[in-house]
Amino acid sequence: MGAMSVRKQSSEPTEAAHRAGFACFVGRPNAGKSTLTNALVGQKVAITSNRPQTTRHTVRGIVHRPDAQLILVDTPGLHKPRTLLGERLNDVVRTTWAEVDVIGFCLPADQKLGPGDRFIAKELAGIRKTPKVAIVTKTDLVDPKALAEQLIAIDQLGKELGIEWAEIVPVSAVGDKQVELLADLLIPLLPEGPALYPEGDLTDEPEQVMVAELIREAALEGVRDELPHSIAVVVEEMLPREDRPADKPLLDIHANVYIERPSQKGIIIGPKGKRLKEVGIKSRRHIEALLGTPVFLDLHVKVAKDWQRDPKQLRRLGF
C-alpha cells in the first residue's frame, strides 16, 4: 500500500529539486580535461597545458544553474609513481575519485584507446559507487564514422572491465558544441541539496595558489624536457601597494621558484637573466588577466635540495 501511494505522488508534476555536487574529469594527459573545464565554467580557471601534472592543486570551477550547482574538481593525473611525490599524487587522485559524486572519463575522439586509457579505466572499475560518464572529447577533429567507432570501442571497454557507463557523450569544447548538454547529463547524477558555494564564485582555489600555478607554467615553458617536474613555486606574499590612488592600484607579488639542484638554476635564469625576465613578463600578463589588476612581480630562484623526495619540503611547498 505504502509503495503505491508513493508511486502515485511521484507521477504528479513536482518542482524539480535543486541539486549540487562534485564532478571530476579524468583521462590521460592531453585528453582535453582542462579545456572542457574552461568551456563548462566559461572562464579560464584550470591552467591548460599540454603536459601532465601541471594542475597539482585541486582547482575547482563552478557551473551555476538556477536548479543546480556543479563543482568541478580537477585532480592531478594518475601515473605510475617513481618518487614519493608520485605516490602522494596517486593517493590524492584515488581519494578524490572516491569522494566526488560523478566522474567524467575523457577520451579524445582522434586517438585509438591505448594502454594509458586502459590503466585509468581499470582504476575506475575499482571505484564501484561513483557514477561514471565517458566523455569523447575533440569530436571536431574526426568524421562521423571514426566517432561511431570510438563510441563502440568505449562501450566495449566498459563491458570488458565491468564498468557501467551512466552516459557516453561526444563533445567538442572548442566549438562549445554539446558542452551545455554535458552539464545537463551530469547534473541529474548529483545529489539533491542547496548550493554549496555562493553565486559568483567560479573557483574556491586561493588566488595565491592560482598565481603560483601561472608562474610555474611560465617557468616550465620551453624547458620541460630538462626540468619536467622539478619546479615548485611558492607565493610568499601578495599585498596591495600602499599610497596608491584608488583608481591606480598595484599589487605586489613576491614569489620564489624552487628547484632541486644548483645546476638547474642556470636553466631557469638563462644567460644574463634573460629567461627569468621573460618568465616574469609572461606570468605577470596572465596574473593581471586573472586578478584584473596591475601587478608588480618579484621573482627569486632558490634551491630546495631534492624537494620531490623530502616529505617535510613537500608539505612546505604545498603538496
mmCIF file of C-alpha atoms in Angstrom:
data_model
loop_
_atom_site.group_PDB
_atom_site.id
_atom_site.type_symbol
_atom_site.label_atom_id
_atom_site.label_comp_id
_atom_site.label_asym_id
_atom_site.label_seq_id
_atom_site.Cartn_x
_atom_site.Cartn_y
_atom_site.Cartn_z
ATOM 1 C CA MET A 1 0.000 0.000 0.000
ATOM 2 C CA GLY A 2 2.744 2.424 1.016
ATOM 3 C CA ALA A 3 4.642 1.789 -2.181
ATOM 4 C CA MET A 4 1.580 2.550 -4.298
ATOM 5 C CA SER A 5 0.841 5.886 -2.722
ATOM 6 C CA VAL A 6 4.494 6.907 -3.116
ATOM 7 C CA ARG A 7 4.425 5.974 -6.780
ATOM 8 C CA LYS A 8 1.214 7.900 -7.346
ATOM 9 C CA GLN A 9 2.725 11.052 -5.823
ATOM 10 C CA SER A 10 5.838 10.850 -7.945
ATOM 11 C CA SER A 11 3.841 10.806 -11.191
ATOM 12 C CA GLU A 12 2.360 14.234 -10.441
ATOM 13 C CA PRO A 13 4.445 17.138 -11.767
ATOM 14 C CA THR A 14 6.538 18.498 -8.905
ATOM 15 C CA GLU A 15 9.021 21.335 -8.634
ATOM 16 C CA ALA A 16 12.398 19.828 -9.593
ATOM 17 C CA ALA A 17 14.666 19.658 -6.569
ATOM 18 C CA HIS A 18 17.879 21.690 -6.540
ATOM 19 C CA ARG A 19 20.994 19.544 -6.957
ATOM 20 C CA ALA A 20 24.559 20.279 -6.002
ATOM 21 C CA GLY A 21 27.687 18.199 -6.040
ATOM 22 C CA PHE A 22 31.178 17.497 -7.245
ATOM 23 C CA ALA A 23 32.422 16.111 -10.537
ATOM 24 C CA CYS A 24 35.931 15.428 -11.718
ATOM 25 C CA PHE A 25 37.322 14.782 -15.156
ATOM 26 C CA VAL A 26 39.944 12.104 -15.550
ATOM 27 C CA GLY A 27 41.856 10.950 -18.578
ATOM 28 C CA ARG A 28 45.372 10.676 -19.820
ATOM 29 C CA PRO A 29 47.379 13.839 -20.489
ATOM 30 C CA ASN A 30 46.049 15.824 -23.409
ATOM 31 C CA ALA A 31 42.609 14.212 -23.264
ATOM 32 C CA GLY A 32 41.041 17.681 -23.113
ATOM 33 C CA LYS A 33 40.185 17.826 -19.396
ATOM 34 C CA SER A 34 41.194 21.440 -18.720
ATOM 35 C CA THR A 35 39.715 22.712 -21.975
ATOM 36 C CA LEU A 36 36.436 21.057 -21.042
ATOM 37 C CA THR A 37 36.529 22.552 -17.527
ATOM 38 C CA ASN A 38 37.077 26.014 -19.023
ATOM 39 C CA ALA A 39 34.273 25.554 -21.551
ATOM 40 C CA LEU A 40 31.809 24.477 -18.848
ATOM 41 C CA VAL A 41 32.731 27.215 -16.405
ATOM 42 C CA GLY A 42 33.035 29.765 -19.194
ATOM 43 C CA GLN A 43 36.225 31.216 -17.775
ATOM 44 C CA LYS A 44 39.869 30.197 -17.730
ATOM 45 C CA VAL A 45 40.190 28.607 -14.319
ATOM 46 C CA ALA A 46 42.222 25.473 -14.757
ATOM 47 C CA ILE A 47 45.513 26.172 -16.431
ATOM 48 C CA THR A 48 45.515 24.463 -19.824
ATOM 49 C CA SER A 49 48.760 22.759 -20.633
ATOM 50 C CA ASN A 50 49.892 20.010 -22.931
ATOM 51 C CA ARG A 51 51.756 18.123 -20.216
ATOM 52 C CA PRO A 52 50.547 16.071 -17.252
ATOM 53 C CA GLN A 53 50.646 17.190 -13.623
ATOM 54 C CA THR A 54 50.540 20.903 -14.182
ATOM 55 C CA THR A 55 47.418 21.117 -12.056
ATOM 56 C CA ARG A 56 48.837 19.620 -8.891
ATOM 57 C CA HIS A 57 46.340 21.510 -6.788
ATOM 58 C CA THR A 58 42.644 20.942 -6.809
ATOM 59 C CA VAL A 59 41.459 23.792 -8.994
ATOM 60 C CA ARG A 60 37.687 23.907 -8.947
ATOM 61 C CA GLY A 61 35.461 25.547 -11.456
ATOM 62 C CA ILE A 62 31.778 26.018 -10.641
ATOM 63 C CA VAL A 63 28.849 25.810 -13.042
ATOM 64 C CA HIS A 64 25.925 27.806 -11.648
ATOM 65 C CA ARG A 65 22.419 26.933 -12.845
ATOM 66 C CA PRO A 66 19.085 28.027 -11.403
ATOM 67 C CA ASP A 67 18.319 24.417 -10.475
ATOM 68 C CA ALA A 68 21.807 23.111 -9.791
ATOM 69 C CA GLN A 69 25.412 23.734 -8.932
ATOM 70 C CA LEU A 70 28.096 21.572 -10.496
ATOM 71 C CA ILE A 71 31.502 21.884 -8.868
ATOM 72 C CA LEU A 72 34.403 20.660 -10.959
ATOM 73 C CA VAL A 73 37.347 19.262 -9.079
ATOM 74 C CA ASP A 74 40.474 18.988 -11.148
ATOM 75 C CA THR A 75 42.534 16.039 -9.945
ATOM 76 C CA PRO A 76 46.156 15.702 -10.943
ATOM 77 C CA GLY A 77 46.872 12.985 -13.491
ATOM 78 C CA LEU A 78 47.174 9.412 -12.330
ATOM 79 C CA HIS A 79 50.518 7.986 -13.363
ATOM 80 C CA LYS A 80 52.972 5.226 -12.493
ATOM 81 C CA PRO A 81 54.820 6.617 -9.480
ATOM 82 C CA ARG A 82 58.606 6.927 -9.434
ATOM 83 C CA THR A 83 59.047 9.221 -6.461
ATOM 84 C CA LEU A 84 57.412 9.993 -3.152
ATOM 85 C CA LEU A 85 55.657 12.895 -4.877
ATOM 86 C CA GLY A 86 54.314 10.465 -7.492
ATOM 87 C CA GLU A 87 52.914 8.141 -4.845
ATOM 88 C CA ARG A 88 51.391 11.010 -2.941
ATOM 89 C CA LEU A 89 49.746 12.320 -6.117
ATOM 90 C CA ASN A 90 48.240 8.911 -6.817
ATOM 91 C CA ASP A 91 46.783 8.700 -3.304
ATOM 92 C CA VAL A 92 45.272 12.155 -3.751
ATOM 93 C CA VAL A 93 43.753 11.014 -7.037
ATOM 94 C CA ARG A 94 42.172 7.876 -5.595
ATOM 95 C CA THR A 95 40.677 9.629 -2.572
ATOM 96 C CA THR A 96 39.309 12.407 -4.797
ATOM 97 C CA TRP A 97 37.699 9.882 -7.135
ATOM 98 C CA ALA A 98 36.020 8.132 -4.245
ATOM 99 C CA GLU A 99 34.696 11.405 -2.798
ATOM 100 C CA VAL A 100 33.144 13.021 -5.866
ATOM 101 C CA ASP A 101 29.551 12.476 -6.999
ATOM 102 C CA VAL A 102 30.321 11.774 -10.643
ATOM 103 C CA ILE A 103 33.456 11.027 -12.659
ATOM 104 C CA GLY A 104 33.833 12.080 -16.293
ATOM 105 C CA PHE A 105 36.358 9.917 -18.137
ATOM 106 C CA CYS A 106 37.727 11.953 -21.066
ATOM 107 C CA LEU A 107 38.816 10.077 -24.179
ATOM 108 C CA PRO A 108 39.917 12.017 -27.254
ATOM 109 C CA ALA A 109 37.970 11.101 -30.391
ATOM 110 C CA ASP A 110 41.045 11.360 -32.607
ATOM 111 C CA GLN A 111 43.145 8.716 -30.818
ATOM 112 C CA LYS A 112 42.541 4.987 -30.528
ATOM 113 C CA LEU A 113 42.106 3.677 -26.975
ATOM 114 C CA GLY A 114 45.581 2.940 -25.663
ATOM 115 C CA PRO A 115 47.307 1.410 -22.630
ATOM 116 C CA GLY A 116 47.049 4.757 -20.787
ATOM 117 C CA ASP A 117 43.255 4.769 -21.133
ATOM 118 C CA ARG A 118 43.072 1.130 -20.059
ATOM 119 C CA PHE A 119 45.232 1.853 -16.995
ATOM 120 C CA ILE A 120 42.834 4.598 -15.856
ATOM 121 C CA ALA A 121 39.725 2.572 -16.743
ATOM 122 C CA LYS A 122 40.959 -0.329 -14.580
ATOM 123 C CA GLU A 123 41.396 2.070 -11.654
ATOM 124 C CA LEU A 124 37.903 3.462 -12.291
ATOM 125 C CA ALA A 125 36.421 -0.035 -12.310
ATOM 126 C CA GLY A 126 37.645 -0.386 -8.719
ATOM 127 C CA ILE A 127 35.595 2.608 -7.577
ATOM 128 C CA ARG A 128 32.203 0.978 -7.526
ATOM 129 C CA LYS A 129 29.761 3.506 -6.116
ATOM 130 C CA THR A 130 30.561 6.645 -8.127
ATOM 131 C CA PRO A 131 28.664 7.015 -11.435
ATOM 132 C CA LYS A 132 30.974 7.302 -14.441
ATOM 133 C CA VAL A 133 30.311 9.186 -17.660
ATOM 134 C CA ALA A 134 32.509 8.508 -20.685
ATOM 135 C CA ILE A 135 33.173 11.804 -22.470
ATOM 136 C CA VAL A 136 34.515 11.652 -26.003
ATOM 137 C CA THR A 137 36.404 14.929 -26.489
ATOM 138 C CA LYS A 138 37.746 16.699 -29.587
ATOM 139 C CA THR A 139 34.916 15.378 -31.784
ATOM 140 C CA ASP A 140 35.520 18.298 -34.167
ATOM 141 C CA LEU A 141 38.720 16.522 -35.300
ATOM 142 C CA VAL A 142 37.090 13.354 -36.673
ATOM 143 C CA ASP A 143 34.435 12.289 -39.177
ATOM 144 C CA PRO A 144 31.157 10.608 -38.071
ATOM 145 C CA LYS A 145 32.421 7.112 -38.926
ATOM 146 C CA ALA A 146 35.555 7.410 -36.755
ATOM 147 C CA LEU A 147 33.421 8.874 -33.946
ATOM 148 C CA ALA A 148 30.983 5.964 -34.134
ATOM 149 C CA GLU A 149 33.894 3.506 -33.934
ATOM 150 C CA GLN A 150 35.277 5.272 -30.863
ATOM 151 C CA LEU A 151 31.863 5.183 -29.134
ATOM 152 C CA ILE A 152 31.620 1.434 -29.779
ATOM 153 C CA ALA A 153 35.185 0.876 -28.518
ATOM 154 C CA ILE A 154 34.380 2.724 -25.270
ATOM 155 C CA ASP A 155 31.197 0.740 -24.796
ATOM 156 C CA GLN A 156 33.239 -2.476 -25.250
ATOM 157 C CA LEU A 157 35.918 -1.314 -22.806
ATOM 158 C CA GLY A 158 33.204 -0.777 -20.190
ATOM 159 C CA LYS A 159 31.733 -4.237 -20.749
ATOM 160 C CA GLU A 160 35.157 -5.835 -20.584
ATOM 161 C CA LEU A 161 36.100 -4.208 -17.272
ATOM 162 C CA GLY A 162 32.630 -4.305 -15.714
ATOM 163 C CA ILE A 163 32.108 -0.534 -15.784
ATOM 164 C CA GLU A 164 28.555 0.552 -16.431
ATOM 165 C CA TRP A 165 28.763 3.967 -18.093
ATOM 166 C CA ALA A 166 25.959 6.249 -16.892
ATOM 167 C CA GLU A 167 26.295 8.001 -20.264
ATOM 168 C CA ILE A 168 28.640 8.077 -23.246
ATOM 169 C CA VAL A 169 28.720 11.665 -24.506
ATOM 170 C CA PRO A 170 30.564 13.122 -27.516
ATOM 171 C CA VAL A 171 31.629 16.765 -27.043
ATOM 172 C CA SER A 172 33.721 19.402 -28.731
ATOM 173 C CA ALA A 173 34.719 22.030 -26.186
ATOM 174 C CA VAL A 174 36.358 24.088 -28.918
ATOM 175 C CA GLY A 175 33.081 24.712 -30.698
ATOM 176 C CA ASP A 176 31.139 24.748 -27.400
ATOM 177 C CA LYS A 177 29.062 22.036 -29.039
ATOM 178 C CA GLN A 178 27.257 19.789 -26.573
ATOM 179 C CA VAL A 179 29.071 21.356 -23.598
ATOM 180 C CA GLU A 180 25.701 22.512 -22.241
ATOM 181 C CA LEU A 181 24.313 19.055 -22.953
ATOM 182 C CA LEU A 182 27.157 17.540 -20.941
ATOM 183 C CA ALA A 183 26.189 19.710 -17.960
ATOM 184 C CA ASP A 184 22.560 18.628 -18.455
ATOM 185 C CA LEU A 185 23.646 14.973 -18.237
ATOM 186 C CA LEU A 186 25.990 15.385 -15.269
ATOM 187 C CA ILE A 187 23.544 17.347 -13.098
ATOM 188 C CA PRO A 188 20.923 14.576 -12.625
ATOM 189 C CA LEU A 189 23.720 12.376 -11.245
ATOM 190 C CA LEU A 190 24.346 14.858 -8.400
ATOM 191 C CA PRO A 191 22.654 14.559 -5.009
ATOM 192 C CA GLU A 192 19.758 16.842 -4.138
ATOM 193 C CA GLY A 193 20.704 19.755 -1.945
ATOM 194 C CA PRO A 194 21.225 23.509 -1.692
ATOM 195 C CA ALA A 195 24.050 25.361 -3.471
ATOM 196 C CA LEU A 196 27.387 24.761 -1.755
ATOM 197 C CA TYR A 197 29.072 27.961 -2.936
ATOM 198 C CA PRO A 198 27.719 31.489 -3.246
ATOM 199 C CA GLU A 199 26.762 32.637 -6.752
ATOM 200 C CA GLY A 200 29.636 34.439 -8.399
ATOM 201 C CA ASP A 201 32.332 32.078 -7.146
ATOM 202 C CA LEU A 202 33.963 30.465 -10.142
ATOM 203 C CA THR A 203 36.726 28.856 -8.167
ATOM 204 C CA ASP A 204 37.389 28.425 -4.469
ATOM 205 C CA GLU A 205 41.080 27.996 -5.154
ATOM 206 C CA PRO A 206 43.008 30.576 -3.144
ATOM 207 C CA GLU A 207 44.321 33.200 -5.537
ATOM 208 C CA GLN A 208 47.851 32.634 -4.309
ATOM 209 C CA VAL A 209 47.802 29.025 -5.470
ATOM 210 C CA MET A 210 46.497 30.018 -8.906
ATOM 211 C CA VAL A 211 49.153 32.714 -9.187
ATOM 212 C CA ALA A 212 51.853 30.195 -8.223
ATOM 213 C CA GLU A 213 50.471 27.842 -10.870
ATOM 214 C CA LEU A 214 50.673 30.527 -13.578
ATOM 215 C CA ILE A 215 54.284 31.309 -12.654
ATOM 216 C CA ARG A 216 55.149 27.614 -12.652
ATOM 217 C CA GLU A 217 53.600 27.206 -16.106
ATOM 218 C CA ALA A 218 55.622 30.131 -17.488
ATOM 219 C CA ALA A 219 58.811 28.854 -15.844
ATOM 220 C CA LEU A 220 58.374 25.402 -17.398
ATOM 221 C CA GLU A 221 57.651 26.751 -20.879
ATOM 222 C CA GLY A 222 60.428 25.587 -23.193
ATOM 223 C CA VAL A 223 62.478 23.715 -20.566
ATOM 224 C CA ARG A 224 60.098 20.890 -19.727
ATOM 225 C CA ASP A 225 62.406 18.225 -21.054
ATOM 226 C CA GLU A 226 65.253 19.378 -18.823
ATOM 227 C CA LEU A 227 63.149 20.077 -15.728
ATOM 228 C CA PRO A 228 59.898 18.151 -16.134
ATOM 229 C CA HIS A 229 58.601 18.366 -12.555
ATOM 230 C CA SER A 230 61.468 19.765 -10.550
ATOM 231 C CA ILE A 231 59.962 23.231 -10.172
ATOM 232 C CA ALA A 232 57.756 24.347 -7.313
ATOM 233 C CA VAL A 233 56.547 27.911 -6.882
ATOM 234 C CA VAL A 234 55.568 29.463 -3.581
ATOM 235 C CA VAL A 235 53.933 32.888 -3.453
ATOM 236 C CA GLU A 236 55.393 34.378 -0.270
ATOM 237 C CA GLU A 237 53.101 37.404 -0.219
ATOM 238 C CA MET A 238 50.528 39.340 -2.193
ATOM 239 C CA LEU A 239 49.908 42.844 -0.890
ATOM 240 C CA PRO A 240 48.322 45.955 -2.379
ATOM 241 C CA ARG A 241 50.997 48.701 -2.671
ATOM 242 C CA GLU A 242 50.334 51.465 -0.169
ATOM 243 C CA ASP A 243 49.946 55.168 -1.082
ATOM 244 C CA ARG A 244 48.418 54.347 -4.472
ATOM 245 C CA PRO A 245 45.393 56.329 -5.700
ATOM 246 C CA ALA A 246 42.202 54.235 -5.696
ATOM 247 C CA ASP A 247 41.946 54.324 -9.491
ATOM 248 C CA LYS A 248 45.573 53.139 -9.950
ATOM 249 C CA PRO A 249 46.070 50.179 -7.637
ATOM 250 C CA LEU A 250 49.158 47.980 -7.794
ATOM 251 C CA LEU A 251 49.545 44.523 -6.323
ATOM 252 C CA ASP A 252 52.996 43.483 -5.123
ATOM 253 C CA ILE A 253 53.627 39.762 -5.504
ATOM 254 C CA HIS A 254 56.783 38.145 -4.130
ATOM 255 C CA ALA A 255 57.324 34.577 -5.261
ATOM 256 C CA ASN A 256 60.095 32.000 -5.025
ATOM 257 C CA VAL A 257 60.756 29.452 -7.728
ATOM 258 C CA TYR A 258 62.251 26.358 -6.090
ATOM 259 C CA ILE A 259 64.433 23.921 -7.989
ATOM 260 C CA GLU A 260 66.121 20.764 -6.760
ATOM 261 C CA ARG A 261 69.751 21.296 -7.725
ATOM 262 C CA PRO A 262 72.076 24.290 -8.133
ATOM 263 C CA SER A 263 72.847 23.125 -11.700
ATOM 264 C CA GLN A 264 69.218 23.835 -12.660
ATOM 265 C CA LYS A 265 69.497 27.487 -11.644
ATOM 266 C CA GLY A 266 71.171 28.455 -14.905
ATOM 267 C CA ILE A 267 68.445 26.778 -16.943
ATOM 268 C CA ILE A 268 65.714 28.793 -15.233
ATOM 269 C CA ILE A 269 67.557 32.102 -15.117
ATOM 270 C CA GLY A 270 69.094 31.870 -18.594
ATOM 271 C CA PRO A 271 72.067 33.833 -19.982
ATOM 272 C CA LYS A 272 72.304 37.222 -18.230
ATOM 273 C CA GLY A 273 68.961 36.552 -16.514
ATOM 274 C CA LYS A 274 67.127 36.849 -19.829
ATOM 275 C CA ARG A 275 64.954 33.772 -19.355
ATOM 276 C CA LEU A 276 63.798 34.618 -15.840
ATOM 277 C CA LYS A 277 62.863 38.082 -17.092
ATOM 278 C CA GLU A 278 60.715 36.530 -19.839
ATOM 279 C CA VAL A 279 59.105 34.208 -17.281
ATOM 280 C CA GLY A 280 58.281 37.284 -15.186
ATOM 281 C CA ILE A 281 56.787 39.217 -18.096
ATOM 282 C CA LYS A 282 54.739 36.276 -19.327
ATOM 283 C CA SER A 283 53.363 35.202 -15.953
ATOM 284 C CA ARG A 284 52.653 38.817 -14.976
ATOM 285 C CA ARG A 285 50.403 39.174 -18.036
ATOM 286 C CA HIS A 286 48.460 36.041 -17.058
ATOM 287 C CA ILE A 287 48.225 37.080 -13.402
ATOM 288 C CA GLU A 288 46.928 40.542 -14.327
ATOM 289 C CA ALA A 289 44.306 38.924 -16.556
ATOM 290 C CA LEU A 290 43.304 36.541 -13.748
ATOM 291 C CA LEU A 291 43.099 39.170 -10.987
ATOM 292 C CA GLY A 292 42.101 42.136 -13.137
ATOM 293 C CA THR A 293 44.642 44.453 -11.532
ATOM 294 C CA PRO A 294 48.170 45.709 -12.389
ATOM 295 C CA VAL A 295 50.870 43.627 -10.733
ATOM 296 C CA PHE A 296 54.480 44.127 -9.706
ATOM 297 C CA LEU A 297 56.061 40.678 -9.713
ATOM 298 C CA ASP A 298 59.247 39.958 -7.796
ATOM 299 C CA LEU A 299 60.696 36.523 -8.650
ATOM 300 C CA HIS A 300 63.587 34.726 -6.985
ATOM 301 C CA VAL A 301 65.072 31.331 -7.825
ATOM 302 C CA LYS A 302 66.048 29.175 -4.841
ATOM 303 C CA VAL A 303 67.423 25.684 -4.430
ATOM 304 C CA ALA A 304 65.463 23.293 -2.184
ATOM 305 C CA LYS A 305 67.558 20.156 -2.285
ATOM 306 C CA ASP A 306 65.655 17.160 -3.707
ATOM 307 C CA TRP A 307 62.306 18.589 -2.622
ATOM 308 C CA GLN A 308 60.389 15.894 -4.505
ATOM 309 C CA ARG A 309 61.702 13.189 -2.179
ATOM 310 C CA ASP A 310 61.549 15.021 1.131
ATOM 311 C CA PRO A 311 58.175 14.872 2.939
ATOM 312 C CA LYS A 312 58.954 17.965 5.020
ATOM 313 C CA GLN A 313 59.804 20.075 1.971
ATOM 314 C CA LEU A 314 56.777 18.688 0.110
ATOM 315 C CA ARG A 315 54.500 19.902 2.884
ATOM 316 C CA ARG A 316 56.138 23.302 2.982
ATOM 317 C CA LEU A 317 55.789 23.656 -0.782
ATOM 318 C CA GLY A 318 52.098 22.858 -0.536
ATOM 319 C CA PHE A 319 51.880 19.201 -1.609
#
